[in-house]
Coordinates of N, CA and C in Angstrom, one line a residue:
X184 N 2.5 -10.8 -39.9 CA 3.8 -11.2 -39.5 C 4.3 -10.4 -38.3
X185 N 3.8 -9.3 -38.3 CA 4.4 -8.3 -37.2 C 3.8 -9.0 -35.8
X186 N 2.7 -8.7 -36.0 CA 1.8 -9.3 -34.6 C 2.5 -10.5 -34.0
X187 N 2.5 -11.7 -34.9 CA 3.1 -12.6 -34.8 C 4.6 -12.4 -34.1
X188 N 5.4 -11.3 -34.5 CA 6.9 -11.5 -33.7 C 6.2 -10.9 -32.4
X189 N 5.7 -10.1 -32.2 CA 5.3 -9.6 -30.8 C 4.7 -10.5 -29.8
X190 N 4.1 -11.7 -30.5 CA 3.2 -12.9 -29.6 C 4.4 -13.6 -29.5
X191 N 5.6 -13.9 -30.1 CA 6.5 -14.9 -30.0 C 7.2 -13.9 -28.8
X192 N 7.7 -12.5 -28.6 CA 8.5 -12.5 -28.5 C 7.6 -12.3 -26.8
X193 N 6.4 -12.1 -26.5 CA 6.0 -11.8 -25.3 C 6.0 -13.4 -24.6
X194 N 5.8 -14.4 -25.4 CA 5.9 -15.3 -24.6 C 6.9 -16.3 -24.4
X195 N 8.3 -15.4 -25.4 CA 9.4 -15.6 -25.0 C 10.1 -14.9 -23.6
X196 N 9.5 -13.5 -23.4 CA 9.5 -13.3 -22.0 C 9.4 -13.5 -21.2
X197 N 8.1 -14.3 -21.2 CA 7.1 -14.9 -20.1 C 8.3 -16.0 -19.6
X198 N 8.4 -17.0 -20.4 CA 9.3 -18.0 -20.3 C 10.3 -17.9 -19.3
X199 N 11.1 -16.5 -19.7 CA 12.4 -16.4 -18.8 C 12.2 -15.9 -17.7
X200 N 11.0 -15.0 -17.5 CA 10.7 -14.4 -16.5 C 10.2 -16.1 -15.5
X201 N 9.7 -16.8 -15.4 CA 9.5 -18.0 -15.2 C 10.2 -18.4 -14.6
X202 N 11.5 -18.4 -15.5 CA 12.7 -19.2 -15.3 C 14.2 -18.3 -14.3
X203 N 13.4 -17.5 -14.2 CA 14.2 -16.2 -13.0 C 14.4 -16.7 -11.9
X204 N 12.8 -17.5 -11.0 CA 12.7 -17.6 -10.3 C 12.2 -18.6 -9.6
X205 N 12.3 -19.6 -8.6 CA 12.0 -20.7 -7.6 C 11.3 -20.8 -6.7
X206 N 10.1 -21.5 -6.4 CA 9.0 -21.8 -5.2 C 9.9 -22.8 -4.2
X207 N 9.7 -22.9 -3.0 CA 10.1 -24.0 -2.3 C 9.2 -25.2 -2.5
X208 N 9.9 -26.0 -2.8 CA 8.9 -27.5 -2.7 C 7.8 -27.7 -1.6
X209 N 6.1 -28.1 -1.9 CA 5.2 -28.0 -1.5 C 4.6 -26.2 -0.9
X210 N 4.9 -25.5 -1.6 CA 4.6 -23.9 -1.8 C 3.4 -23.6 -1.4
X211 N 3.2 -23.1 -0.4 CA 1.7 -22.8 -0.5 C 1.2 -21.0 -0.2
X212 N 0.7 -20.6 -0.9 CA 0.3 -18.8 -1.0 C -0.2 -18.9 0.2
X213 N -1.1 -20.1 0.6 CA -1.9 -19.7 1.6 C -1.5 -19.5 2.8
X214 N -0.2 -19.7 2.7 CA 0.3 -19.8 4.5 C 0.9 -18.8 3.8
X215 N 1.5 -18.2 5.3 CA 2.0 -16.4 5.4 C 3.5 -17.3 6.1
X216 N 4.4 -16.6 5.2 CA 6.1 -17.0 5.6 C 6.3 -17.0 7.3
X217 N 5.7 -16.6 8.1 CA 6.1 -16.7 9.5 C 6.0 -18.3 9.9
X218 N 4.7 -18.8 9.0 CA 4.5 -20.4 9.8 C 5.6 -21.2 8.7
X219 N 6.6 -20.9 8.2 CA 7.6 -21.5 7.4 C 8.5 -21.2 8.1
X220 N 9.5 -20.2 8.7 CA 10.0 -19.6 9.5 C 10.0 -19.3 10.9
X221 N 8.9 -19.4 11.5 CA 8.4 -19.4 12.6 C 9.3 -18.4 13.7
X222 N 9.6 -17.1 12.1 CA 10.1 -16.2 13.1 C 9.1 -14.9 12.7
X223 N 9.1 -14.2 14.1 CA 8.4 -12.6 13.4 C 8.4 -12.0 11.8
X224 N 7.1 -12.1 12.0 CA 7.3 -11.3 10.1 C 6.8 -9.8 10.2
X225 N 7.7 -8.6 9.4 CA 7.6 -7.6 9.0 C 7.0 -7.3 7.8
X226 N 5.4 -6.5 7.7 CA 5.3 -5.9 5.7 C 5.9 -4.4 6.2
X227 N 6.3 -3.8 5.8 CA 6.6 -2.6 5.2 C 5.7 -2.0 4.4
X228 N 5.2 -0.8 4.6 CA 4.5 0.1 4.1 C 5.2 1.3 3.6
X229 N 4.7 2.3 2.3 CA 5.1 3.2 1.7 C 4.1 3.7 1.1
X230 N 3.7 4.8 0.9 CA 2.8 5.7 0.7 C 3.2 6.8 0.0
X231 N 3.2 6.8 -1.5 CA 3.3 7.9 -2.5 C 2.2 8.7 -2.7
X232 N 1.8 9.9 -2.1 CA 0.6 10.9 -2.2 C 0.4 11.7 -3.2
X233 N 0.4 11.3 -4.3 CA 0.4 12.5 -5.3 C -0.8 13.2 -5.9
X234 N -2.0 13.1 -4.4 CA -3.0 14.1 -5.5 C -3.6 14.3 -4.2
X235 N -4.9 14.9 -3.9 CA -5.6 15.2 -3.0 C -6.5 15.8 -4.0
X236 N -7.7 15.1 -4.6 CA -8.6 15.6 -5.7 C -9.4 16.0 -5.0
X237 N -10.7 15.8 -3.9 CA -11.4 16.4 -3.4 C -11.5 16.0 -1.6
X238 N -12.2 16.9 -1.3 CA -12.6 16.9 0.2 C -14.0 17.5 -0.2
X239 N -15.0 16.2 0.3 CA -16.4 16.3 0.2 C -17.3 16.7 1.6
X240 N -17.4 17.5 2.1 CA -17.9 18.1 3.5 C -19.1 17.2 3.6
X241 N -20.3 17.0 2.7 CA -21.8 16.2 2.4 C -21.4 15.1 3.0
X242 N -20.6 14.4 2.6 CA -20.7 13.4 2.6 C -19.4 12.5 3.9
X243 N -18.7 13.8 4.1 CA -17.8 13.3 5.0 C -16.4 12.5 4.4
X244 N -16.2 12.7 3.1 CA -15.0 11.9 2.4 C -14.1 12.8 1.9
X245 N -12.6 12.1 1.4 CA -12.0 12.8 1.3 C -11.3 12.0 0.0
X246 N -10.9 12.2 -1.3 CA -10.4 11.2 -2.3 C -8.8 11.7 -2.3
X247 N -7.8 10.5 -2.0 CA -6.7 10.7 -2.7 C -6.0 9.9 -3.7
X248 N -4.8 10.1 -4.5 CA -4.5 9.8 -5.8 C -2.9 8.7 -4.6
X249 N -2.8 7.8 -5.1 CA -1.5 7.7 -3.8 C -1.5 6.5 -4.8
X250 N 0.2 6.2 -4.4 CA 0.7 5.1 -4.8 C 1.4 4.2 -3.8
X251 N 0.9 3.1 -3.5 CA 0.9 2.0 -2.0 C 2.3 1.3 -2.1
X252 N 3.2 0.4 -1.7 CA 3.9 -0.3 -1.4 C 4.3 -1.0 -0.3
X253 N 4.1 -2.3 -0.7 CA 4.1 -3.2 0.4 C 5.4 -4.1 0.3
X254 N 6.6 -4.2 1.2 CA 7.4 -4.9 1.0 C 7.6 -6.1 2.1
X255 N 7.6 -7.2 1.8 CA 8.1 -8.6 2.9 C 9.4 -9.5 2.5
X256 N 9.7 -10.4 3.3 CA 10.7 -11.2 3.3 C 9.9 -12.6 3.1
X257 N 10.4 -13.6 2.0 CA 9.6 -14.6 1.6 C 10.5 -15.7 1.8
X258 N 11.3 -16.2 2.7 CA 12.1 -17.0 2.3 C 11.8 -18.4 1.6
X259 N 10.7 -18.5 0.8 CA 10.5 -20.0 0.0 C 10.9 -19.1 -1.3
X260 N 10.8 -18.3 -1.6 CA 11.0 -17.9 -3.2 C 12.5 -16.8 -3.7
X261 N 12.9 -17.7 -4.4 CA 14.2 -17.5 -4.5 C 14.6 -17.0 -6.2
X262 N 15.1 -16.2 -6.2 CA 16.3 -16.2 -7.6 C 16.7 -16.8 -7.9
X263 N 16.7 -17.5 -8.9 CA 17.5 -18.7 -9.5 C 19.2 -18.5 -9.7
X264 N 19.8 -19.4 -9.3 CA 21.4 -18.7 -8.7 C 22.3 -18.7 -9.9
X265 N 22.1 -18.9 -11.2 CA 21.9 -18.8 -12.6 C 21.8 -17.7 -12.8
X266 N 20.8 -16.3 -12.3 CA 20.8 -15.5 -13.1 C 21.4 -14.2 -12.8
X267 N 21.8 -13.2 -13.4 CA 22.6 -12.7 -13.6 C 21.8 -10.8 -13.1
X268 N 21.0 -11.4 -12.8 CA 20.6 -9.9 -11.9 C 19.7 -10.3 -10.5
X269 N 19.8 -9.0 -10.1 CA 19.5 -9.1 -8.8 C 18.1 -8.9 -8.5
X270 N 17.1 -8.5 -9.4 CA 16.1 -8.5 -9.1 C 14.9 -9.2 -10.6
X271 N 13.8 -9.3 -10.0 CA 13.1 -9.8 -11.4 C 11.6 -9.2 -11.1
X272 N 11.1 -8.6 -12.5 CA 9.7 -7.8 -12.3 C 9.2 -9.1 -13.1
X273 N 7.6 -8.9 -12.1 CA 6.9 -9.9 -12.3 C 5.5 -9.4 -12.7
X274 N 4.7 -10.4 -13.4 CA 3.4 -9.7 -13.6 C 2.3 -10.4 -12.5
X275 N 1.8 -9.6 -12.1 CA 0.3 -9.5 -11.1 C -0.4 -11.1 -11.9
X276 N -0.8 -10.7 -12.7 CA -2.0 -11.4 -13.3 C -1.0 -12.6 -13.5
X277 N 0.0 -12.6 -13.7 CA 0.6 -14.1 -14.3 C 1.1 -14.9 -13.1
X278 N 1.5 -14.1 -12.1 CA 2.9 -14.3 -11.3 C 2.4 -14.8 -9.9
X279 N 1.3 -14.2 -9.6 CA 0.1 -14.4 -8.4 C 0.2 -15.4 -8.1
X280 N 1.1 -16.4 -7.7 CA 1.4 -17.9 -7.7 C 1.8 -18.1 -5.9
X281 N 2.2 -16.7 -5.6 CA 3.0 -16.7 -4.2 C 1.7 -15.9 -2.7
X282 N 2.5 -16.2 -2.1 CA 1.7 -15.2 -0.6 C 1.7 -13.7 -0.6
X283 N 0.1 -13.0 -0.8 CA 1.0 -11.9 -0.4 C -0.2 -11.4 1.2
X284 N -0.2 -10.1 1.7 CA -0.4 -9.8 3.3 C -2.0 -9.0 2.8
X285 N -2.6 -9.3 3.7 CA -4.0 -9.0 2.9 C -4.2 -7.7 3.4
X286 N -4.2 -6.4 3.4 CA -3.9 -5.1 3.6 C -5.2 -4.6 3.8
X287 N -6.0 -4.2 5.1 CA -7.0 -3.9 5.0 C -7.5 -2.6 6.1
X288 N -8.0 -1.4 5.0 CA -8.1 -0.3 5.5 C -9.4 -0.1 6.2
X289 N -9.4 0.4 6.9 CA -10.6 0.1 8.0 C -11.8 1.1 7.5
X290 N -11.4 2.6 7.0 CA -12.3 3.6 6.6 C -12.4 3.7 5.4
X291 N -12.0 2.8 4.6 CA -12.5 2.8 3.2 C -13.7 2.4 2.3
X292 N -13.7 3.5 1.3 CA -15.1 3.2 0.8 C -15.3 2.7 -0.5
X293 N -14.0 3.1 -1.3 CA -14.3 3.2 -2.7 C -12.2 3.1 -2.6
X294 N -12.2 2.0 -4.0 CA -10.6 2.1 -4.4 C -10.7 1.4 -5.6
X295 N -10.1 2.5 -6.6 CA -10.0 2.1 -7.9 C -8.8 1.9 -8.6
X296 N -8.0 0.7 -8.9 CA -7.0 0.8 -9.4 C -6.9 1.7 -10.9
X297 N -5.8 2.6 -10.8 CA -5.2 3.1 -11.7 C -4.9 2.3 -12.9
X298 N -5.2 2.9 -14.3 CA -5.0 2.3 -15.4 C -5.0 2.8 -16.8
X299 N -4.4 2.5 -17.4 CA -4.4 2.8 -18.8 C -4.2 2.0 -19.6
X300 N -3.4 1.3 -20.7 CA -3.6 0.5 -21.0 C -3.6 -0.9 -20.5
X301 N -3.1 -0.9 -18.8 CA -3.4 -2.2 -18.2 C -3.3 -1.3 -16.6
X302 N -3.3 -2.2 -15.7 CA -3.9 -1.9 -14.5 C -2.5 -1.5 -13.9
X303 N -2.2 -0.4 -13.2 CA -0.8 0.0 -12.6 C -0.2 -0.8 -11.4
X304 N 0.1 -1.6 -11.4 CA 0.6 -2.5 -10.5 C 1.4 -3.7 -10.8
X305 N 2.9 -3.6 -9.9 CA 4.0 -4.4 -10.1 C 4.1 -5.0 -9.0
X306 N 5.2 -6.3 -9.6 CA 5.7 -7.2 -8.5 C 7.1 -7.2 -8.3
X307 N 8.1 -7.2 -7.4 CA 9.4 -7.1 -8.0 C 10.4 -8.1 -6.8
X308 N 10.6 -9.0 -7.1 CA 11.2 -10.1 -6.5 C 12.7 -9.4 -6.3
X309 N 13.7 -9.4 -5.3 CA 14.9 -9.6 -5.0 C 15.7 -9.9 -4.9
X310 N 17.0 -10.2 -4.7 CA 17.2 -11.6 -4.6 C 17.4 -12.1 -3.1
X311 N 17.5 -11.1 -2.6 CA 17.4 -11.7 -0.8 C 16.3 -12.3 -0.7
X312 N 15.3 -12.1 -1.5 CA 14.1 -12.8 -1.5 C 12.8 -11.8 -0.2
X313 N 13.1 -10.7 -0.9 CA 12.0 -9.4 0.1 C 11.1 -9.4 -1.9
X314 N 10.1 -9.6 -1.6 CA 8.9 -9.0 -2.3 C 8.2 -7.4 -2.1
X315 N 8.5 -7.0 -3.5 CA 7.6 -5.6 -3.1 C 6.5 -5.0 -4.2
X316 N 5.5 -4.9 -3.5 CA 4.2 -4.9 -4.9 C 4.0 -3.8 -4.9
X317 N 3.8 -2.8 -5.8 CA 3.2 -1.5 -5.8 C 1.9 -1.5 -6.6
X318 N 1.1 -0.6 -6.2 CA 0.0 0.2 -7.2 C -0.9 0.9 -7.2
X319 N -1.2 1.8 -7.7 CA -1.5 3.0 -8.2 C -3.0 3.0 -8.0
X320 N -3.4 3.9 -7.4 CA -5.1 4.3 -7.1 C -5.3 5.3 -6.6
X321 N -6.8 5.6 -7.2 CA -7.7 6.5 -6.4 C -8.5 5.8 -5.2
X322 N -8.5 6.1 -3.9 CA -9.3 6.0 -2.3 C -9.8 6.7 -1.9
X323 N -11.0 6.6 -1.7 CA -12.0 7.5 -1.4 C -12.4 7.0 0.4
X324 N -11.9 8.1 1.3 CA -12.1 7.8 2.4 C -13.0 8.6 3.4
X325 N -13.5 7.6 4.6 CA -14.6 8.2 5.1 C -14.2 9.0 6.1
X326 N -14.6 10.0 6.4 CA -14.0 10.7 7.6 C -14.9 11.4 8.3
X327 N -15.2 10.7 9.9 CA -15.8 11.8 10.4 C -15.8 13.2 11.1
X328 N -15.9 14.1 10.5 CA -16.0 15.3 10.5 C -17.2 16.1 11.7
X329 N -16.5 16.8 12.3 CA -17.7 17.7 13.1 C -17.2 19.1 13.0
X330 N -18.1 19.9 12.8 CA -18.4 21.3 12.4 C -18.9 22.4 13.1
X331 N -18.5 21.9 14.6 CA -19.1 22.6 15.8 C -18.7 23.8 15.6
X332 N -17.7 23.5 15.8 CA -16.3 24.7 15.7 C -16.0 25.7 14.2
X333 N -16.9 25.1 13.4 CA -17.0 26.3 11.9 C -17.1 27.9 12.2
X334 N -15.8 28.7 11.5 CA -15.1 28.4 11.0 C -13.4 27.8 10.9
X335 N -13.3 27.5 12.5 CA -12.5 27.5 13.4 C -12.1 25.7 13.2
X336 N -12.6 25.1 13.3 CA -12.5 23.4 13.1 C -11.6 23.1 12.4
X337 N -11.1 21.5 13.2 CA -10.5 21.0 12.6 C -10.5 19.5 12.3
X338 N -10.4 19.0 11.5 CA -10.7 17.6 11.0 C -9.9 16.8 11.0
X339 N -9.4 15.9 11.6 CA -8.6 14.5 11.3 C -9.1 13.4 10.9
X340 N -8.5 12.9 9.9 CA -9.3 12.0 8.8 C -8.5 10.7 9.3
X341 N -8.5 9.3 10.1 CA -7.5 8.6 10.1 C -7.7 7.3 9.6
X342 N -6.9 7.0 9.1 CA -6.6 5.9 8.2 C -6.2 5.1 8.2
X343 N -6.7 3.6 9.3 CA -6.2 2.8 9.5 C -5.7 1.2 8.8
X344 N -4.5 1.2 8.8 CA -3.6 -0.2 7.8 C -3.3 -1.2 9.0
X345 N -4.4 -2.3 8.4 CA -4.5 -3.6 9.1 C -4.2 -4.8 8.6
X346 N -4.6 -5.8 9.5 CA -4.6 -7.1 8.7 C -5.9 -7.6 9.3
X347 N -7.2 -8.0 7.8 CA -7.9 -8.5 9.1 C -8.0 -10.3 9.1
X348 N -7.5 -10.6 7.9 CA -7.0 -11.9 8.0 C -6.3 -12.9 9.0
X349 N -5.1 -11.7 9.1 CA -3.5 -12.4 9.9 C -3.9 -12.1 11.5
X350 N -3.4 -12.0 12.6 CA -3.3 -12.0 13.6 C -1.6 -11.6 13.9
X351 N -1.1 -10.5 15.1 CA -0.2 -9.9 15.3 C 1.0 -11.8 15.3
X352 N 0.3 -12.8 15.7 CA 1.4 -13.7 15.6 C 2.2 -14.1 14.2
X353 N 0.8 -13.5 13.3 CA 1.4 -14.2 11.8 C 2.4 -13.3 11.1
X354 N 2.1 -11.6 11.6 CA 2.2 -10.8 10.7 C 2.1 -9.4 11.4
X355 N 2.7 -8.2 11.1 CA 2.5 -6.8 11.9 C 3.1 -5.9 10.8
X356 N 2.4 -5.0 10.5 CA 2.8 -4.3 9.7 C 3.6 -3.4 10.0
X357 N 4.6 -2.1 9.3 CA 5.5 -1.1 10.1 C 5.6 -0.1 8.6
X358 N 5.9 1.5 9.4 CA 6.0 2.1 7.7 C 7.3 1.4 8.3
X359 N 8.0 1.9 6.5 CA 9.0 2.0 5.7 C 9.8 3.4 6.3
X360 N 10.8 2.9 6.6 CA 12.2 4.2 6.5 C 12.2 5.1 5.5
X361 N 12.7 6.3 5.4 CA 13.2 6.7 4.5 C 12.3 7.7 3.1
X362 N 11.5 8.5 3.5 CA 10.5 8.0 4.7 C 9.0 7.2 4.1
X363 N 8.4 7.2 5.3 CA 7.2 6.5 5.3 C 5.7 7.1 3.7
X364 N 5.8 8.4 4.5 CA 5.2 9.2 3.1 C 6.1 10.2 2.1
X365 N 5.6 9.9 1.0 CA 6.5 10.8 0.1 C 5.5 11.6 -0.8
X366 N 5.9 12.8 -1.3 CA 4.8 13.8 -1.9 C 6.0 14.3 -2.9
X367 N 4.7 15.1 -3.8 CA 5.6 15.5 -5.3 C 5.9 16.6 -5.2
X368 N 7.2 17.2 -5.5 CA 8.2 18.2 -5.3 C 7.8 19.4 -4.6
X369 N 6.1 20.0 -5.5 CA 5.6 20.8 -5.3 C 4.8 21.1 -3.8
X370 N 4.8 20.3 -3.6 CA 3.7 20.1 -2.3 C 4.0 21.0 -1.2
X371 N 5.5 21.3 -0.7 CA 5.5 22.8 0.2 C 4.7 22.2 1.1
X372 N 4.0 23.1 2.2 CA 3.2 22.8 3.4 C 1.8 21.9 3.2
X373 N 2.0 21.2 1.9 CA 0.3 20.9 1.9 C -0.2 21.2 0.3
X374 N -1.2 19.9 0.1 CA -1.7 20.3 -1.1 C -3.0 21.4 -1.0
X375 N -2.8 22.4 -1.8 CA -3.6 23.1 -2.0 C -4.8 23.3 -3.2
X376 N -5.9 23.3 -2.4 CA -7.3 22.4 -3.1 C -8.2 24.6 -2.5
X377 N -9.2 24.9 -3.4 CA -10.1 25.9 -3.7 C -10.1 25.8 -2.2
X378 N -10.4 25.3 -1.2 CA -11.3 25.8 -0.1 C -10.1 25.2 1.4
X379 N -9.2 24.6 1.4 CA -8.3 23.8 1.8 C -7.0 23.6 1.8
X380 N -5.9 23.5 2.5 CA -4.5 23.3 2.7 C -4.5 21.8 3.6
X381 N -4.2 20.5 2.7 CA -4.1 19.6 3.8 C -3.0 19.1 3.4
X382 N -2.3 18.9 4.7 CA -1.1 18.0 5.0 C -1.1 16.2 5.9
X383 N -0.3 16.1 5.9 CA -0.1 14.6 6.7 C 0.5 14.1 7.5
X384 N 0.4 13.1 8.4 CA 1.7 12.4 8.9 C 1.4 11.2 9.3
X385 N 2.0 10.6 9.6 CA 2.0 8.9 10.0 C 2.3 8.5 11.9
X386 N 1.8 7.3 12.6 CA 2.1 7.3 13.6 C 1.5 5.6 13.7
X387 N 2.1 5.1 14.9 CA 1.6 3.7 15.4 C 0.7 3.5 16.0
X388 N -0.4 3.0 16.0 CA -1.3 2.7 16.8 C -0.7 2.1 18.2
X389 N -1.6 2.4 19.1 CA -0.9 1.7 20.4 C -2.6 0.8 20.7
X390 N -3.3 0.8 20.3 CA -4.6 -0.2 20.6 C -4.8 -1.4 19.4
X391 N -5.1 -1.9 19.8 CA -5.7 -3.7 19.3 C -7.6 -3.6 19.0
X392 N -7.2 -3.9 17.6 CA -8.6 -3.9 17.2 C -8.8 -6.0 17.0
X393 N -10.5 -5.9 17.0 CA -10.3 -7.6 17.4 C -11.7 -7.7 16.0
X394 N -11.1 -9.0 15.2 CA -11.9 -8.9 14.1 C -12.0 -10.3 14.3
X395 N -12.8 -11.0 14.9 CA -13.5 -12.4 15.4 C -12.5 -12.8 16.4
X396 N -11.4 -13.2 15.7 CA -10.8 -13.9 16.6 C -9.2 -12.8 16.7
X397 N -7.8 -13.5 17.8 CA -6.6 -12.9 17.9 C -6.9 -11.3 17.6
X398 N -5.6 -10.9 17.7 CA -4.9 -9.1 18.2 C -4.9 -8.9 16.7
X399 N -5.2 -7.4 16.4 CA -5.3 -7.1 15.3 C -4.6 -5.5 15.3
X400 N -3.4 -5.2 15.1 CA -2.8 -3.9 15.3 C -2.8 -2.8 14.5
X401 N -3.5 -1.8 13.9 CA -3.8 -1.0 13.0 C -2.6 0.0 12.8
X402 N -1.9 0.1 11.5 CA -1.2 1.0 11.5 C -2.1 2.9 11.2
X403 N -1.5 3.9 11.2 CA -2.8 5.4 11.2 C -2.1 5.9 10.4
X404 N -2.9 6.5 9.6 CA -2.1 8.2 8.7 C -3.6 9.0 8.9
X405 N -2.9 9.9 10.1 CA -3.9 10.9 10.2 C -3.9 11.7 9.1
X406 N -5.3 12.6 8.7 CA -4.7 13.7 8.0 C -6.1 14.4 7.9
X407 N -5.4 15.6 8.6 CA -7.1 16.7 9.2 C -7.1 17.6 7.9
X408 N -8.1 17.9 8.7 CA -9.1 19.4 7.9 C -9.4 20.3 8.7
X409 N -8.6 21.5 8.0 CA -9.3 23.1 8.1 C -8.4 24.0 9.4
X410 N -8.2 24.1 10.4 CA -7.2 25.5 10.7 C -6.3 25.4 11.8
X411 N -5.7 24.7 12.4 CA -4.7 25.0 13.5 C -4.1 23.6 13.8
X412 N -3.6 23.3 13.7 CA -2.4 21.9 14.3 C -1.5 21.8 13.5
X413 N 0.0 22.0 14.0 CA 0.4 22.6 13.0 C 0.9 21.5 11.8
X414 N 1.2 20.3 12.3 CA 1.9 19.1 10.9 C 1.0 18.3 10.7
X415 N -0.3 18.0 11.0 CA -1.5 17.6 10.9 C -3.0 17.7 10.2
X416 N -3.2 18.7 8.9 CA -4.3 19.3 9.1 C -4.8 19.6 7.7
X417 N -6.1 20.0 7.8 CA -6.5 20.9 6.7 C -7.1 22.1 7.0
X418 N -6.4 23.1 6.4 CA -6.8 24.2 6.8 C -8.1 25.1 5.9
X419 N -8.9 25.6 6.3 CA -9.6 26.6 5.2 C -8.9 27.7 4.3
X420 N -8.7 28.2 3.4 CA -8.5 28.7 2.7 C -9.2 30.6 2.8

């Protein structure tokens, strides 16, 4: 009996959650809201850093714990004008019905979504109709590193956020205001790791990467290794 209220009542959820929200007639995921609009489209980026588990010198990688967010403007998908809040959380696996910006990091090697009893990642509809998806991973990134300069060196790890799908007409990405990266309370100048002090920062690419066809604009989060630059770096220990 118990089970059973829990199966009624989850797909009594489902139901309303459903009924939240509106596709435009003939909807298609596949097209990106600019060719509906046919005005410039903005994703918004956000970058929660909360770990820095290793920097592997062997191998040239560096693993961090971070939590992503990606927010756009969809105008086919609407709140239903019925309901009575302003926003509606949606699930990934159920809800995956709409467009989202295909986010692709140029130095990555390894990305494992975060999980526990299900996979850490939300959807959260608005009602101005801005989508914002978050979730939760370990990224394991490649960086090339040179050690000329040991013990004196310094390493910039950079991190480029693209699209390699869209083209600069369909889509351009930009951080997020307010700000762009955010770290946990403790962090002070930098996470501190046995052999290392590394910190971060964010900036625009000003070059065009070309992936078959059209402009492809990379957004950067540098973030070095080991002794002197001063908001940039990882330092030796």
């Amino acid at each position: 009996m118990r089970i059973t209220t829990v199966l009624l009542s989850f797909l009594y959820a489902e139901y309303q959650c459903q009924e939240f929200y509106r596709l435009a007639t003939n909807y298609s995921k596949n097209i990106p809201p600019s060719k509906y609009t046919g005005k410039e489209m903005e994703v918004l980026i956000s970058l929660f850093i909360n770990r820095v588990s290793a920097v592997d010198e062997s191998k040239e990688e560096i693993s961090l714990d971070v939590f992503l967010q990606l927010y756009w403007t969809d105008e086919r998908i609407t709140i239903d004008n019925t309901s009575l809040t302003d926003q509606v959380e949606l699930t990934w696996a159920r809800d995956h019905s709409f467009w989202t910006p295909d986010l692709y990091i140029r130095q990555l090697r390894e990305m494992r979504i975060l999980s526990l009893f299900q996979d850490m990642a939300s959807v959260r509809l608005y009602k101005n109709s801005t989508l914002r998806v978050s979730t939760g991973a370990t990224v394991i990134i490649k960086c090339d590193m040179d050690f000329s300069l040991y013990p004196l060196d310094v390493q910039t790890c950079n991190v480029d956020f693209s699209s390699y799908k869209y083209t600069v007409a369909d889509m351009h990405f930009r951080w997020k205001d307010d700000p762009p990266l955010s770290f946990p309370s403790d962090f002070g100048d930098g996470y501190r790791l046995p052999r290392y002090v590394v910190s971060f920062t964010t900036e625009k690419a000003n070059h065009t990467i070309y992936y078959g066809e059209g402009n492809h604009i990379p957004f950067v989060v540098p973030h070095p290794a080991s002794l002197s630059k001063p908001h940039n770096l990882l330092r030796r220990r």
